[in-house]
């Protein structure tokens, strides 16, 4: 019985060779699936290994004598462990992570102040000299003047950052021109010219000074301007025609995507809001209008009290000091105060109610407080070369707390009020 078991074990150990020999006997292929043959072959090898010390362990079955020459070499025969389990894929030995802290350290975000931002350098602002255009220059502060003492809303504006020198500093409602050559700001100006601002051919812009080209921080001061027109030069530079507005303080600034480094900010204008003076106080502050205010105080005290009160609303066509000197010569203000015609002349320049430039049109008749007629005309279509009773208007829309002033270059001659016939 033990000898029979050994013979069976030997047969099982060489089962694949015997099964290959069965091919062709009767035309039927007796090859079993590879996993079954592998298990049987492993069982036979274990039995032979346990009896390797006996003499029978090294014997071969009778049928194996004629098959020794046809046995394949060990180099071409697959190893036993290849049939015990499927091959291990290469990904098993990997962790699955694309990086680790040793081979590829992580990048920490930069949370500090941005630097090397685009800026404008070497800008020379030039004042616009000449007669002001009769069309009013609407600026951002005009849209909130009706709020009075109520808090003004915050305003979001793009910022023009200047370095290498001071920024342009126009006064309130002063017109300036300056040239920009930096590519990023030139592209932004072209966008404004194409309708990207809050005004036709321009918009509101903030001017700030950053000498080290860093990011604008909260609390930094600047000034609003309103761009009126942008001229593109053949050398890819632009000339900006703007009018000065009120100063501001930055509440929050950021660098938006799509503007290539041009910053934007939410600004507060309320803390630095322009406090408008009365008509007489405004004339006292301007050298070219100072004599008109002095002459009103000595020649027409009641009119002076009226124009000094902030609650009233008046429109005054103020003659310049040069026009008064041409009309009265070298006469002193005290000598003119005794002449009643001077008081009538000064009163004929004052109109009740606020009449800005928008409300003026060709042929409109205004009535002064003494009854004199003031006829507005525009010599050139549509609204150029403005005149009132043929007196050229040099400057229009000087806003005051109690009305508006228009500066004229001549003195009006009062006319009697219209009366009924027969009287």
Short mmCIF file of C-alpha atoms in Angstrom, two decimals:
data_model
loop_
_atom_site.label_atom_id
_atom_site.label_comp_id
_atom_site.label_asym_id
_atom_site.label_seq_id
_atom_site.Cartn_x
_atom_site.Cartn_y
_atom_site.Cartn_z
CA UNK A 1 0.00 0.00 0.00
CA UNK A 2 2.81 2.42 0.83
CA UNK A 3 4.55 1.64 -2.44
CA UNK A 4 1.30 2.32 -4.31
CA UNK A 5 0.93 5.69 -2.64
CA UNK A 6 4.45 6.61 -3.62
CA UNK A 7 3.78 5.70 -7.22
CA UNK A 8 0.64 7.88 -7.18
CA UNK A 9 2.63 10.78 -5.77
CA UNK A 10 5.26 10.43 -8.45
CA UNK A 11 2.54 10.41 -11.06
CA UNK A 12 0.98 13.56 -9.60
CA UNK A 13 4.32 15.40 -9.54
CA UNK A 14 4.74 14.79 -13.27
CA UNK A 15 1.09 15.21 -14.13
CA UNK A 16 1.53 18.02 -16.70
CA UNK A 17 3.99 15.95 -18.76
CA UNK A 18 1.70 12.94 -18.72
CA UNK A 19 -1.28 15.07 -19.68
CA UNK A 20 0.66 16.48 -22.59
CA UNK A 21 1.41 12.92 -23.70
CA UNK A 22 -2.32 12.17 -23.85
CA UNK A 23 -2.72 14.62 -26.75
CA UNK A 24 -3.53 12.71 -29.90
CA UNK A 25 -4.74 9.44 -28.35
CA UNK A 26 -8.24 9.22 -29.67
CA UNK A 27 -8.25 12.84 -30.87
CA UNK A 28 -9.26 14.18 -27.44
CA UNK A 29 -7.16 16.74 -25.63
CA UNK A 30 -7.03 15.91 -21.93
CA UNK A 31 -5.36 19.17 -20.77
CA UNK A 32 -6.88 20.38 -17.52
CA UNK A 33 -7.02 24.06 -16.46
CA UNK A 34 -3.74 25.35 -15.21
CA UNK A 35 -4.79 26.11 -11.62
CA UNK A 36 -5.99 22.49 -11.09
CA UNK A 37 -2.74 21.08 -12.49
CA UNK A 38 -0.78 23.41 -10.30
CA UNK A 39 -2.52 22.20 -7.14
CA UNK A 40 -2.04 18.53 -8.07
CA UNK A 41 1.57 19.13 -8.93
CA UNK A 42 2.21 20.87 -5.62
CA UNK A 43 0.60 17.98 -3.73
CA UNK A 44 2.82 15.43 -5.45
CA UNK A 45 5.94 17.49 -4.75
CA UNK A 46 5.06 17.66 -1.05
CA UNK A 47 4.61 13.90 -0.82
CA UNK A 48 7.93 13.28 -2.51
CA UNK A 49 9.68 15.78 -0.28
CA UNK A 50 8.43 14.02 2.86
CA UNK A 51 9.91 10.68 1.65
CA UNK A 52 13.10 11.99 0.10
CA UNK A 53 15.19 9.80 2.46
CA UNK A 54 13.87 6.46 1.09
CA UNK A 55 15.14 4.67 -1.89
CA UNK A 56 11.89 5.00 -3.67
CA UNK A 57 11.95 8.84 -3.47
CA UNK A 58 14.46 9.09 -6.28
CA UNK A 59 12.81 6.56 -8.57
CA UNK A 60 10.77 7.57 -11.58
CA UNK A 61 7.63 6.00 -12.92
CA UNK A 62 7.95 3.50 -15.76
CA UNK A 63 6.14 5.78 -18.14
CA UNK A 64 8.63 8.58 -17.52
CA UNK A 65 11.53 6.67 -19.04
CA UNK A 66 10.57 7.42 -22.56
CA UNK A 67 9.69 11.04 -21.81
CA UNK A 68 12.98 12.22 -20.35
CA UNK A 69 14.25 13.39 -23.70
CA UNK A 70 11.11 15.40 -24.46
CA UNK A 71 11.03 17.26 -21.09
CA UNK A 72 11.50 21.00 -21.58
CA UNK A 73 14.42 22.78 -20.00
CA UNK A 74 14.13 24.55 -16.67
CA UNK A 75 14.80 27.88 -18.36
CA UNK A 76 11.66 27.58 -20.48
CA UNK A 77 9.52 25.93 -17.77
CA UNK A 78 7.59 28.45 -15.61
CA UNK A 79 8.44 28.50 -11.93
CA UNK A 80 5.98 27.04 -9.47
CA UNK A 81 5.36 30.31 -7.63
CA UNK A 82 4.12 31.92 -10.86
CA UNK A 83 1.08 29.64 -10.83
CA UNK A 84 0.26 29.92 -7.13
CA UNK A 85 -1.03 33.59 -7.33
CA UNK A 86 -1.33 36.28 -10.01
CA UNK A 87 1.67 38.60 -10.48
CA UNK A 88 1.82 41.67 -8.23
CA UNK A 89 1.10 44.93 -10.12
CA UNK A 90 3.76 47.66 -9.93
CA UNK A 91 1.36 50.10 -8.26
CA UNK A 92 1.19 48.00 -5.09
CA UNK A 93 4.61 49.16 -3.97
CA UNK A 94 3.67 52.83 -4.43
CA UNK A 95 1.78 55.00 -1.99
CA UNK A 96 -0.52 56.62 -4.51
CA UNK A 97 0.47 60.19 -3.54
CA UNK A 98 1.90 62.45 -6.20
CA UNK A 99 4.21 64.25 -3.77
CA UNK A 100 5.55 64.11 -0.25
CA UNK A 101 7.05 66.69 2.07
CA UNK A 102 10.62 65.49 1.46
CA UNK A 103 10.67 65.42 -2.33
CA UNK A 104 8.29 68.33 -3.03
CA UNK A 105 7.76 70.85 -0.20
CA UNK A 106 4.48 72.80 -0.18
CA UNK A 107 4.30 76.52 -1.07
CA UNK A 108 3.01 78.90 1.57
CA UNK A 109 0.76 81.76 0.33
CA UNK A 110 2.19 85.29 0.59
CA UNK A 111 -0.04 87.37 2.83
CA UNK A 112 2.06 90.53 3.01
CA UNK A 113 1.74 93.81 1.15
CA UNK A 114 2.11 93.56 -2.62
CA UNK A 115 5.09 95.33 -4.14
CA UNK A 116 6.51 96.18 -7.59
CA UNK A 117 3.05 97.17 -8.77
CA UNK A 118 2.66 99.20 -11.96
CA UNK A 119 2.86 102.94 -11.46
CA UNK A 120 3.12 106.20 -13.35
CA UNK A 121 6.43 108.06 -13.27
CA UNK A 122 7.51 111.56 -14.28
CA UNK A 123 4.14 113.15 -14.88
CA UNK A 124 3.91 116.89 -15.39
CA UNK A 125 0.42 118.25 -14.96
CA UNK A 126 -0.45 121.37 -16.92
CA UNK A 127 -3.29 123.67 -16.06
CA UNK A 128 -5.87 124.41 -18.72
CA UNK A 129 -5.46 128.10 -19.53
CA UNK A 130 -8.20 130.00 -21.30
CA UNK A 131 -11.88 130.58 -21.12
CA UNK A 132 -13.85 127.87 -19.46
CA UNK A 133 -16.25 125.93 -21.60
CA UNK A 134 -19.88 126.84 -20.99
CA UNK A 135 -20.80 123.16 -20.68
CA UNK A 136 -20.57 122.33 -16.94
CA UNK A 137 -18.00 119.84 -15.74
CA UNK A 138 -19.98 117.37 -13.71
CA UNK A 139 -17.89 115.68 -11.05
CA UNK A 140 -18.69 112.98 -8.53
CA UNK A 141 -19.19 115.34 -5.60
CA UNK A 142 -21.99 117.10 -7.50
CA UNK A 143 -24.09 113.94 -7.26
CA UNK A 144 -24.02 113.96 -3.44
CA UNK A 145 -24.27 117.69 -2.72
CA UNK A 146 -28.03 117.34 -2.20
CA UNK A 147 -27.42 115.12 0.84
CA UNK A 148 -26.22 118.11 2.83
CA UNK A 149 -25.34 117.06 6.37
CA UNK A 150 -26.27 113.41 5.79
CA UNK A 151 -23.35 110.97 5.46
CA UNK A 152 -22.06 110.51 1.95
CA UNK A 153 -21.89 107.00 0.48
CA UNK A 154 -18.58 105.28 -0.09
CA UNK A 155 -17.30 105.39 -3.65
CA UNK A 156 -15.40 102.64 -5.48
CA UNK A 157 -12.88 104.01 -7.98
CA UNK A 158 -9.80 102.78 -9.86
CA UNK A 159 -6.52 104.19 -8.59
CA UNK A 160 -3.73 105.82 -10.58
CA UNK A 161 -0.57 105.20 -8.53
CA UNK A 162 2.32 107.64 -8.99
CA UNK A 163 5.95 107.14 -7.94
CA UNK A 164 9.27 108.82 -8.58
CA UNK A 165 7.82 112.21 -7.70
CA UNK A 166 4.63 113.77 -6.50
CA UNK A 167 1.24 113.11 -8.07
CA UNK A 168 -0.82 115.82 -9.79
CA UNK A 169 -2.60 117.95 -7.20
CA UNK A 170 -5.35 119.97 -8.88
CA UNK A 171 -7.51 122.22 -6.75
CA UNK A 172 -11.25 121.81 -6.51
CA UNK A 173 -12.76 122.09 -10.03
CA UNK A 174 -9.42 122.96 -11.59
CA UNK A 175 -8.82 121.52 -15.05
CA UNK A 176 -5.48 119.87 -15.77
CA UNK A 177 -3.84 117.78 -18.47
CA UNK A 178 -1.11 115.17 -18.05
CA UNK A 179 0.42 112.45 -20.19
CA UNK A 180 0.60 108.73 -19.38
CA UNK A 181 3.08 106.41 -21.09
CA UNK A 182 2.91 103.25 -18.94
CA UNK A 183 1.33 100.44 -20.93
CA UNK A 184 -1.03 99.11 -18.24
CA UNK A 185 -2.48 102.54 -17.50
CA UNK A 186 -2.67 103.39 -21.20
CA UNK A 187 -4.78 100.27 -21.77
CA UNK A 188 -7.00 101.20 -18.85
CA UNK A 189 -7.46 104.74 -20.21
CA UNK A 190 -8.46 103.32 -23.58
CA UNK A 191 -11.02 101.19 -21.75
CA UNK A 192 -12.38 104.32 -20.07
CA UNK A 193 -12.51 106.10 -23.41
CA UNK A 194 -14.49 103.19 -24.83
CA UNK A 195 -17.22 103.52 -22.20
CA UNK A 196 -15.83 101.59 -19.23
CA UNK A 197 -16.14 104.48 -16.78
CA UNK A 198 -19.00 106.23 -15.05
CA UNK A 199 -18.86 109.16 -17.48
CA UNK A 200 -18.87 109.54 -21.24
CA UNK A 201 -15.27 109.38 -22.56
CA UNK A 202 -13.90 109.12 -19.03
CA UNK A 203 -14.95 108.66 -15.41
CA UNK A 204 -13.98 109.09 -11.77
CA UNK A 205 -10.41 108.09 -10.87
CA UNK A 206 -8.41 108.34 -7.65
CA UNK A 207 -4.87 109.75 -7.57
CA UNK A 208 -2.49 108.32 -4.93
CA UNK A 209 1.24 108.65 -4.34
CA UNK A 210 3.22 105.46 -3.63
CA UNK A 211 6.96 106.22 -3.87
CA UNK A 212 7.98 102.59 -3.22
CA UNK A 213 5.42 101.10 -5.66
CA UNK A 214 3.69 99.06 -2.95
CA UNK A 215 0.05 98.24 -2.51
CA UNK A 216 -2.25 101.05 -1.39
CA UNK A 217 -3.16 100.53 2.27
CA UNK A 218 -6.25 101.46 4.23
CA UNK A 219 -6.13 104.98 5.58
CA UNK A 220 -3.98 106.37 2.77
CA UNK A 221 -5.00 109.76 1.41
CA UNK A 222 -5.62 110.67 -2.21
CA UNK A 223 -7.74 112.85 -4.45
CA UNK A 224 -10.62 112.24 -6.80
CA UNK A 225 -10.54 113.54 -10.35
CA UNK A 226 -13.09 113.28 -13.13
CA UNK A 227 -11.60 112.46 -16.52
CA UNK A 228 -13.31 114.55 -19.19
CA UNK A 229 -11.49 113.38 -22.30
CA UNK A 230 -8.65 111.06 -23.32
CA UNK A 231 -6.51 111.65 -26.41
CA UNK A 232 -4.52 108.73 -27.85
CA UNK A 233 -1.17 109.70 -29.40
CA UNK A 234 0.61 107.84 -32.23
CA UNK A 235 3.44 106.84 -29.84
CA UNK A 236 0.99 104.74 -27.72
CA UNK A 237 0.70 107.38 -25.01
CA UNK A 238 -2.45 109.14 -23.88
CA UNK A 239 -3.22 112.68 -22.74
CA UNK A 240 -5.73 112.82 -19.90
CA UNK A 241 -7.91 115.91 -19.58
CA UNK A 242 -9.42 115.95 -16.08
CA UNK A 243 -10.94 118.25 -13.50
CA UNK A 244 -10.06 118.10 -9.80
CA UNK A 245 -12.52 116.87 -7.20
CA UNK A 246 -12.42 116.36 -3.43
CA UNK A 247 -9.73 114.53 -1.42
CA UNK A 248 -10.50 111.09 0.00
CA UNK A 249 -9.26 108.45 2.41
CA UNK A 250 -8.93 104.80 1.38
CA UNK A 251 -11.19 102.41 3.26
CA UNK A 252 -10.20 99.20 1.45
CA UNK A 253 -8.06 98.48 -1.61
CA UNK A 254 -7.66 95.41 -3.81
CA UNK A 255 -6.11 94.31 -7.09
CA UNK A 256 -8.89 93.00 -9.37
CA UNK A 257 -8.34 90.40 -12.03
CA UNK A 258 -8.27 91.62 -15.60
CA UNK A 259 -6.76 95.08 -14.93
CA UNK A 260 -3.11 93.85 -15.04
CA UNK A 261 -2.10 95.30 -11.68
CA UNK A 262 -4.20 98.49 -11.66
CA UNK A 263 -5.65 98.82 -8.17
CA UNK A 264 -9.17 99.72 -7.08
CA UNK A 265 -10.35 101.06 -3.74
CA UNK A 266 -13.43 101.97 -1.76
CA UNK A 267 -12.89 105.54 -0.58
CA UNK A 268 -14.59 107.79 1.94
CA UNK A 269 -15.01 111.39 0.87
CA UNK A 270 -17.10 112.47 3.84
CA UNK A 271 -14.19 113.13 6.21
CA UNK A 272 -12.59 115.50 3.71
CA UNK A 273 -15.76 116.86 2.18
CA UNK A 274 -15.50 120.27 0.65
CA UNK A 275 -17.36 122.83 2.79
CA UNK A 276 -18.93 125.29 0.40
CA UNK A 277 -18.77 128.95 1.33
CA UNK A 278 -21.40 131.60 0.77
CA UNK A 279 -21.24 133.91 -2.22
CA UNK A 280 -19.55 136.74 -0.34
CA UNK A 281 -17.05 134.38 1.34
CA UNK A 282 -16.19 132.86 -2.03
CA UNK A 283 -15.57 136.32 -3.49
CA UNK A 284 -13.36 137.20 -0.52
CA UNK A 285 -11.22 134.14 -1.18
CA UNK A 286 -10.60 134.96 -4.86
CA UNK A 287 -8.28 137.84 -5.67
CA UNK A 288 -10.06 138.57 -8.95
CA UNK A 289 -13.45 138.91 -7.20
CA UNK A 290 -12.43 140.52 -3.93
CA UNK A 291 -13.34 144.08 -4.94
CA UNK A 292 -16.92 143.07 -5.77
CA UNK A 293 -17.48 141.78 -2.23
CA UNK A 294 -15.92 144.90 -0.68
CA UNK A 295 -18.01 147.19 -2.87
CA UNK A 296 -21.23 145.38 -1.92
CA UNK A 297 -20.48 145.72 1.79
CA UNK A 298 -19.92 149.50 1.62
CA UNK A 299 -22.44 150.44 -1.10
CA UNK A 300 -25.27 147.94 -0.55
CA UNK A 301 -25.25 146.61 3.04
CA UNK A 302 -28.70 145.06 2.75
CA UNK A 303 -27.61 143.13 -0.36
CA UNK A 304 -24.46 142.01 1.46
CA UNK A 305 -26.50 140.57 4.32
CA UNK A 306 -28.67 138.74 1.83
CA UNK A 307 -25.73 137.15 -0.01
CA UNK A 308 -23.96 136.26 3.26
CA UNK A 309 -26.87 134.24 4.64
CA UNK A 310 -26.41 130.53 3.84
CA UNK A 311 -30.13 129.73 3.72
CA UNK A 312 -30.96 131.72 0.58
CA UNK A 313 -30.58 130.69 -3.07
CA UNK A 314 -29.28 133.29 -5.50
CA UNK A 315 -27.59 133.50 -8.89
CA UNK A 316 -25.02 136.28 -9.20
CA UNK A 317 -23.26 137.42 -12.37
CA UNK A 318 -20.13 138.68 -10.64
CA UNK A 319 -17.98 141.20 -12.54
CA UNK A 320 -14.26 140.69 -12.14
CA UNK A 321 -12.00 143.22 -10.45
CA UNK A 322 -10.58 144.17 -13.84
CA UNK A 323 -14.08 144.91 -15.15
CA UNK A 324 -14.87 147.07 -12.10
CA UNK A 325 -11.62 148.97 -12.53
CA UNK A 326 -12.46 149.64 -16.17
CA UNK A 327 -15.92 150.88 -15.22
CA UNK A 328 -15.05 153.09 -12.21
CA UNK A 329 -11.46 154.01 -12.90
CA UNK A 330 -9.38 155.04 -9.89
CA UNK A 331 -12.32 155.91 -7.65
CA UNK A 332 -12.10 154.43 -4.17
CA UNK A 333 -14.77 152.21 -2.66
CA UNK A 334 -15.72 154.91 -0.12
CA UNK A 335 -16.35 157.43 -2.89
CA UNK A 336 -18.44 154.92 -4.83
CA UNK A 337 -20.53 154.09 -1.75
CA UNK A 338 -22.02 157.61 -1.76
CA UNK A 339 -23.30 157.22 -5.34
CA UNK A 340 -26.78 155.61 -5.49
CA UNK A 341 -26.16 154.43 -9.04
CA UNK A 342 -23.50 152.04 -7.78
CA UNK A 343 -25.98 150.26 -5.52
CA UNK A 344 -28.43 149.94 -8.42
CA UNK A 345 -25.65 148.60 -10.63
CA UNK A 346 -24.64 145.94 -8.06
CA UNK A 347 -28.25 144.90 -7.49
CA UNK A 348 -28.82 144.35 -11.20
CA UNK A 349 -26.33 141.44 -11.11
CA UNK A 350 -28.28 139.40 -8.54
CA UNK A 351 -31.17 137.02 -9.37
CA UNK A 352 -33.34 135.11 -6.93
CA UNK A 353 -33.10 131.35 -7.31
CA UNK A 354 -30.30 129.03 -8.35
CA UNK A 355 -29.83 128.99 -12.13
CA UNK A 356 -26.87 126.76 -13.11
CA UNK A 357 -25.45 126.41 -16.58
CA UNK A 358 -27.72 123.46 -17.43
CA UNK A 359 -30.75 125.73 -17.04
CA UNK A 360 -29.43 128.41 -19.40
CA UNK A 361 -30.36 128.41 -23.07
CA UNK A 362 -30.17 130.82 -25.93
CA UNK A 363 -32.65 133.64 -25.51
CA UNK A 364 -33.63 132.97 -21.89
CA UNK A 365 -34.61 136.12 -20.00
CA UNK A 366 -33.75 136.37 -16.31
CA UNK A 367 -35.06 139.08 -14.01
CA UNK A 368 -32.82 140.64 -11.38
CA UNK A 369 -34.11 141.54 -7.94
CA UNK A 370 -34.37 145.21 -9.03
CA UNK A 371 -36.41 144.28 -12.11
CA UNK A 372 -33.61 144.52 -14.69
CA UNK A 373 -33.77 142.06 -17.56
CA UNK A 374 -30.80 139.76 -18.20
CA UNK A 375 -30.88 138.02 -21.58
CA UNK A 376 -28.69 134.95 -22.04
CA UNK A 377 -27.26 134.22 -25.50
CA UNK A 378 -24.85 131.71 -27.00
CA UNK A 379 -23.03 133.16 -29.98
CA UNK A 380 -21.71 129.83 -31.24
CA UNK A 381 -23.85 126.71 -31.59
CA UNK A 382 -24.60 124.78 -29.49
CA UNK A 383 -23.40 126.35 -26.19
CA UNK A 384 -20.19 128.26 -26.82
CA UNK A 385 -19.32 131.92 -26.28
CA UNK A 386 -21.95 132.47 -23.59
CA UNK A 387 -23.04 136.03 -22.88
CA UNK A 388 -25.55 137.83 -20.71
CA UNK A 389 -26.65 141.27 -21.98
CA UNK A 390 -23.67 141.02 -24.37
CA UNK A 391 -21.26 140.64 -21.42
CA UNK A 392 -18.90 137.68 -21.99
CA UNK A 393 -19.12 134.99 -19.32
CA UNK A 394 -15.60 133.88 -18.44
CA UNK A 395 -16.38 131.25 -15.81
CA UNK A 396 -19.64 129.43 -15.15
CA UNK A 397 -21.03 127.39 -12.29
CA UNK A 398 -19.01 128.46 -9.26
CA UNK A 399 -21.09 126.59 -6.70
CA UNK A 400 -21.66 128.23 -3.31
CA UNK A 401 -23.60 127.34 -0.21
CA UNK A 402 -26.37 129.81 -1.01
CA UNK A 403 -26.41 129.69 -4.80
CA UNK A 404 -24.19 129.84 -7.86
CA UNK A 405 -21.93 132.47 -9.42
CA UNK A 406 -21.07 133.18 -13.05
CA UNK A 407 -18.03 135.39 -13.66
CA UNK A 408 -18.46 138.11 -16.30
CA UNK A 409 -15.87 140.45 -17.80
CA UNK A 410 -18.03 143.60 -17.88
CA UNK A 411 -20.42 145.59 -15.73
CA UNK A 412 -24.15 145.46 -16.32
CA UNK A 413 -26.08 148.71 -16.76
CA UNK A 414 -29.40 148.52 -14.88
CA UNK A 415 -32.57 149.04 -16.88
CA UNK A 416 -35.88 150.24 -15.42
CA UNK A 417 -38.51 147.65 -14.64
CA UNK A 418 -41.28 147.31 -17.24
CA UNK A 419 -44.37 149.38 -16.39
CA UNK A 420 -47.85 149.70 -17.80
CA UNK A 421 -48.57 152.22 -20.46
CA UNK A 422 -49.85 155.55 -19.26
CA UNK A 423 -47.91 155.50 -16.02
#
